[in-house]
Coordinates of C-alpha atoms and ligand atoms in Angstrom, one line a residue:
M1 CA 0.2 0.7 0.0
A2 CA 0.7 3.3 -0.6
T3 CA 0.3 7.2 -0.5
P4 CA -1.4 8.9 -3.3
L5 CA 0.3 10.4 -6.2
E6 CA 0.8 14.2 -6.8
R7 CA -1.4 15.4 -9.1
G8 CA -0.2 15.4 -12.1
A9 CA 1.5 12.4 -11.8
K10 CA 1.9 9.4 -14.6
R11 CA -0.8 6.9 -13.5
Q12 CA -1.1 3.3 -14.5
D13 CA -2.8 1.3 -12.8
E14 CA -3.8 1.4 -9.8
A15 CA -7.1 1.3 -7.0
I16 CA -7.9 4.3 -4.7
L17 CA -10.6 3.3 -1.6
L18 CA -12.3 6.8 -1.7
G19 CA -14.9 6.1 0.8
T20 CA -14.9 3.5 2.9
G21 CA -17.8 4.0 5.7
G22 CA -20.5 2.1 4.6
G23 CA -24.9 3.7 5.1
P24 CA -26.3 6.7 4.0
R25 CA -24.9 9.6 6.5
P26 CA -22.4 11.8 6.3
K27 CA -19.4 10.2 8.9
K28 CA -17.0 11.8 11.2
V29 CA -14.4 8.9 10.0
N30 CA -15.3 7.9 6.8
M31 CA -16.5 9.4 3.2
S32 CA -19.5 7.0 1.7
S33 CA -19.0 3.8 -0.8
A34 CA -16.6 5.2 -3.5
Q35 CA -14.2 3.5 -4.7
V36 CA -11.4 4.9 -8.3
I37 CA -9.2 1.8 -10.4
I38 CA -6.4 3.9 -12.8
V39 CA -5.5 2.4 -16.3
N40 CA -3.0 3.8 -18.6
D41 CA -4.9 7.2 -17.3
L42 CA -7.8 7.2 -17.6
L43 CA -10.4 6.5 -14.6
Y44 CA -12.9 4.1 -13.6
V45 CA -15.1 5.0 -10.7
V46 CA -17.0 2.9 -8.5
D47 CA -19.8 4.5 -6.1
C48 CA -20.8 7.8 -6.3
G49 CA -21.2 8.0 -1.4
D50 CA -21.0 11.6 -0.3
G51 CA -18.2 13.6 -1.6
V52 CA -16.3 11.5 -4.7
A53 CA -15.9 14.5 -5.9
R54 CA -13.5 16.0 -3.3
Q55 CA -12.0 12.5 -2.5
L56 CA -10.3 12.9 -6.0
V57 CA -9.2 15.8 -5.8
I58 CA -7.2 15.1 -2.2
A59 CA -6.1 12.3 -3.4
G60 CA -4.5 14.0 -6.2
V61 CA -7.0 12.3 -8.8
S62 CA -7.3 14.8 -12.1
L63 CA -11.5 14.6 -12.6
Q64 CA -10.9 15.2 -16.1
K65 CA -9.4 11.5 -16.9
L66 CA -12.7 10.4 -15.3
R67 CA -14.2 8.0 -18.5
H68 CA -16.1 5.3 -17.0
V69 CA -18.8 5.0 -13.8
F70 CA -19.8 2.3 -12.3
V71 CA -23.5 2.7 -10.0
T72 CA -23.7 -0.4 -8.2
H73 CA -27.0 0.2 -6.8
H74 CA -29.3 2.9 -5.7
H75 CA -28.9 3.6 -2.3
S76 CA -28.0 7.2 -1.0
D77 CA -24.8 5.8 -0.1
H78 CA -23.7 4.5 -3.1
N79 CA -25.3 7.1 -5.6
A80 CA -25.7 10.1 -3.6
D81 CA -22.9 12.7 -5.4
Y82 CA -23.1 10.7 -9.2
G83 CA -24.3 14.0 -10.3
N84 CA -22.2 15.7 -8.7
L85 CA -19.2 14.2 -9.5
L86 CA -20.2 14.5 -12.9
L87 CA -21.4 18.1 -12.6
F88 CA -18.1 19.0 -11.2
G89 CA -16.1 17.3 -14.0
W90 CA -17.4 18.6 -16.2
I91 CA -16.4 22.4 -14.9
D92 CA -13.3 21.1 -14.5
G93 CA -12.3 20.4 -18.1
L94 CA -14.5 17.4 -18.0
K95 CA -14.1 15.9 -22.0
P96 CA -17.2 13.8 -23.3
I97 CA -17.7 11.3 -22.5
V98 CA -17.9 9.7 -20.5
D99 CA -19.7 6.1 -20.2
A100 CA -21.7 5.3 -16.9
Y101 CA -22.5 2.0 -15.8
G102 CA -26.3 1.4 -13.8
P103 CA -29.6 -0.5 -12.9
P104 CA -32.3 1.8 -14.3
P105 CA -33.4 4.6 -13.9
L106 CA -29.2 5.8 -14.5
V107 CA -30.9 6.6 -17.8
R108 CA -33.5 9.7 -16.2
M109 CA -30.8 10.4 -13.4
T110 CA -29.2 11.8 -16.1
E111 CA -30.8 13.6 -18.4
L112 CA -32.1 15.5 -14.4
I113 CA -29.0 16.1 -13.4
A114 CA -29.0 18.9 -16.2
E115 CA -32.6 19.8 -15.0
M116 CA -31.5 20.4 -11.4
N117 CA -28.7 22.5 -12.5
A118 CA -29.6 24.7 -15.5
V119 CA -28.9 27.3 -14.6
D120 CA -25.2 27.3 -13.1
I121 CA -24.5 25.6 -16.4
A122 CA -26.8 27.2 -18.7
T123 CA -24.2 30.6 -17.2
R124 CA -21.4 29.5 -17.0
I125 CA -21.8 28.5 -20.9
A126 CA -22.5 31.9 -21.6
D127 CA -20.4 34.1 -18.8
E128 CA -16.9 31.8 -18.6
G129 CA -18.2 30.0 -22.3
R130 CA -18.0 26.9 -21.3
P131 CA -18.6 23.6 -23.9
P132 CA -22.1 21.7 -23.5
F133 CA -22.8 19.6 -21.2
T134 CA -25.3 18.3 -23.2
G135 CA -23.6 14.9 -24.6
L136 CA -21.2 14.9 -22.9
V137 CA -22.7 11.3 -19.9
V138 CA -24.1 8.7 -22.1
P139 CA -25.9 6.4 -19.7
H140 CA -26.0 2.8 -19.7
E141 CA -28.8 1.3 -17.3
L142 CA -27.8 -2.3 -16.2
T143 CA -31.0 -5.6 -15.6
A144 CA -28.9 -8.6 -15.7
G145 CA -25.5 -9.8 -15.4
G146 CA -22.5 -10.4 -18.2
V147 CA -19.9 -8.1 -19.9
V148 CA -20.7 -4.6 -19.9
R149 CA -17.6 -2.9 -21.7
Q150 CA -14.1 -4.7 -22.3
Q151 CA -11.9 -1.6 -24.3
A152 CA -8.1 0.1 -24.0
G153 CA -7.3 -3.9 -22.4
V154 CA -10.3 -3.3 -19.8
K155 CA -12.8 -5.8 -19.5
V156 CA -15.6 -4.6 -16.6
T157 CA -18.2 -7.5 -15.8
A158 CA -20.8 -7.2 -13.3
A159 CA -22.7 -10.0 -11.3
L160 CA -25.8 -10.1 -9.5
V161 CA -25.9 -9.7 -6.1
D162 CA -28.2 -10.3 -3.1
H163 CA -29.0 -6.5 -1.0
P164 CA -32.2 -6.8 -0.7
P165 CA -35.3 -5.1 -0.4
I166 CA -32.8 -3.2 -3.9
R167 CA -33.1 -5.4 -7.4
P168 CA -30.9 -5.1 -10.1
A169 CA -28.0 -4.9 -7.1
F170 CA -24.1 -5.0 -8.5
A171 CA -20.3 -6.5 -8.2
Y172 CA -18.3 -5.1 -11.2
R173 CA -14.7 -6.8 -11.6
F174 CA -11.9 -5.3 -13.2
D175 CA -9.8 -7.3 -15.6
T176 CA -7.1 -4.9 -17.0
P177 CA -3.4 -6.0 -18.1
G178 CA -1.7 -5.9 -15.1
R179 CA -4.5 -7.6 -12.6
S180 CA -7.3 -8.4 -11.2
I181 CA -10.2 -6.3 -8.9
V182 CA -13.7 -7.3 -7.9
I183 CA -16.1 -4.7 -6.6
S184 CA -18.7 -6.3 -4.4
G185 CA -21.1 -2.6 -3.7
D186 CA -23.5 -4.3 -1.3
T187 CA -24.5 -7.9 -0.8
A188 CA -25.4 -10.1 1.6
P189 CA -23.4 -13.6 1.1
S190 CA -23.6 -13.8 -2.5
E191 CA -22.8 -17.1 -4.3
S192 CA -23.0 -14.6 -7.2
L193 CA -20.1 -13.4 -6.2
V194 CA -18.2 -15.5 -5.1
T195 CA -18.0 -16.9 -8.8
L196 CA -17.2 -13.3 -10.1
A197 CA -14.3 -13.0 -8.1
K198 CA -13.0 -16.8 -8.5
G199 CA -9.0 -15.6 -8.8
A200 CA -9.2 -12.4 -8.5
D201 CA -5.8 -10.4 -7.4
V202 CA -8.4 -8.1 -5.3
L203 CA -11.7 -9.0 -4.0
V204 CA -13.3 -5.3 -1.6
H205 CA -15.7 -6.6 0.2
E206 CA -18.4 -4.7 2.1
V207 CA -18.5 -5.6 6.5
L208 CA -20.6 -5.9 8.8
Y209 CA -19.4 -6.2 12.0
L210 CA -22.7 -7.8 14.8
P211 CA -21.5 -6.3 17.7
G212 CA -21.6 -3.5 16.7
V213 CA -24.8 -3.2 14.3
D214 CA -26.9 -4.6 18.4
R215 CA -24.5 -1.4 19.3
L216 CA -25.8 1.0 16.1
V217 CA -29.5 0.0 16.6
G218 CA -30.2 -0.2 20.3
N219 CA -30.1 4.0 20.0
E220 CA -32.6 3.9 17.4
P221 CA -36.4 4.7 17.8
H222 CA -36.9 1.1 14.5
A223 CA -34.2 -0.4 15.8
T224 CA -35.5 -4.4 15.7
R225 CA -35.9 -4.0 11.4
L226 CA -33.2 -1.5 11.0
R227 CA -31.0 -4.4 12.9
D228 CA -33.5 -6.8 10.8
H229 CA -33.3 -5.0 7.1
L230 CA -28.9 -4.9 7.7
V231 CA -28.8 -8.3 8.6
A232 CA -30.8 -9.4 5.8
S233 CA -29.0 -7.0 3.4
H234 CA -25.4 -7.2 4.3
T235 CA -22.6 -9.8 5.4
P236 CA -20.6 -10.3 8.5
S237 CA -17.9 -10.8 8.9
A238 CA -16.7 -14.3 9.3
E239 CA -18.7 -15.2 5.4
V240 CA -16.6 -12.5 3.4
G241 CA -13.9 -14.7 5.0
R242 CA -16.1 -17.9 4.2
I243 CA -16.5 -15.9 0.4
A244 CA -13.2 -14.8 0.5
A245 CA -12.1 -18.4 0.5
A246 CA -14.3 -20.0 -1.9
A247 CA -13.6 -17.1 -4.5
D248 CA -9.8 -18.2 -3.8
V249 CA -8.9 -14.5 -3.9
K250 CA -5.0 -13.6 -3.6
T251 CA -5.8 -10.1 -1.3
L252 CA -8.9 -9.3 0.6
V253 CA -9.4 -5.6 1.4
L254 CA -13.2 -4.6 3.8
S255 CA -14.8 -2.1 2.8
H256 CA -18.4 -0.1 3.1
F257 CA -17.9 -1.1 7.3
V258 CA -20.9 -1.2 9.2
P259 CA -21.1 0.5 11.6
G260 CA -19.4 3.0 10.2
D261 CA -18.9 6.0 12.4
D262 CA -17.4 3.8 15.2
R263 CA -14.1 5.0 16.6
S264 CA -14.5 1.7 18.6
I265 CA -14.0 -0.5 16.9
T266 CA -10.6 -2.2 16.2
D267 CA -9.1 -3.5 13.4
E268 CA -8.8 -6.4 15.1
M269 CA -12.1 -6.4 15.8
W270 CA -13.6 -6.5 12.2
T271 CA -10.5 -9.3 10.8
V272 CA -10.3 -11.9 13.5
G273 CA -14.0 -13.4 12.0
V274 CA -12.8 -12.7 8.8
R275 CA -9.5 -14.5 8.7
A276 CA -11.1 -17.6 11.3
Q277 CA -11.8 -18.6 7.3
F278 CA -9.6 -17.1 5.1
K279 CA -5.7 -17.5 5.0
G280 CA -5.0 -14.6 2.2
E281 CA -4.0 -11.4 3.2
V282 CA -6.3 -9.1 5.0
V283 CA -6.1 -5.4 4.3
V284 CA -8.5 -3.1 6.6
G285 CA -10.3 -0.4 3.8
R286 CA -8.8 3.4 4.9
D287 CA -10.3 6.4 3.1
L288 CA -7.9 7.0 0.1
M289 CA -5.6 4.1 1.0
V290 CA -3.8 2.8 -2.6
L291 CA -3.9 -0.9 -3.3
Ligands
ZN1 ZN1 -23.7 1.1 1.0
ZN2 ZN1 -27.1 -0.5 -0.7

């Protein structure tokens, strides 16, 4: 693992965890879910949680190099800044086109970015001479798994995962010239993810720490319902280990931590259940960590 490169440096093949917190609330410790994979200096952003554009800038990554966005599913901790990433990218000089992939209604959501920001866009075009926003982004709606993109030596494969009640929800695998990286998105234990991640170099998987969840929901007015949702739609740490072992990945990176804002949960607590099942390398993800 390394620190982010300085802005402007040429980036050949790296992945950066931009936000590792799970759940929709803005958090003190971690930003919401987002990752970027950089191949030949072009960006493949996976998920657009709160602050994704700012995290890219802090990581020294130019928004102008954004070419692909992949949304795993439409929970707000994964898509709230989808529009903002594209709008700020446009302001930063992003060139057409950006291909965006994700579940419906991605096409309508993309149209609404321009509609919602019509005053700002029109003003900047007239006042600052900026190019049109129209045509900058081409959205592609996904309803089934399979190869979604294969270009410039990078193959991107999606798999449907189990994240009730949101359907569809996807995990994505990136086979680059250098290695293979899988991003689980949000998922309960899913055999489809095991298949997708088979033999991958890196699996970034969401994780739930059950004792922490009990503390988290203890203060909520709808504690039982919230706990039931979390357990039904996410993956407890021991199960993450089982999945990484079944997929036979080299390195498992924990991310999308639930609870996402509890400093009392140590790395040891996150990994003890994982290591009981998985004997490969285990990394506890952090915002801005370079993989
Ligand atoms: Zn989430
Ligand atoms: Zn979710």
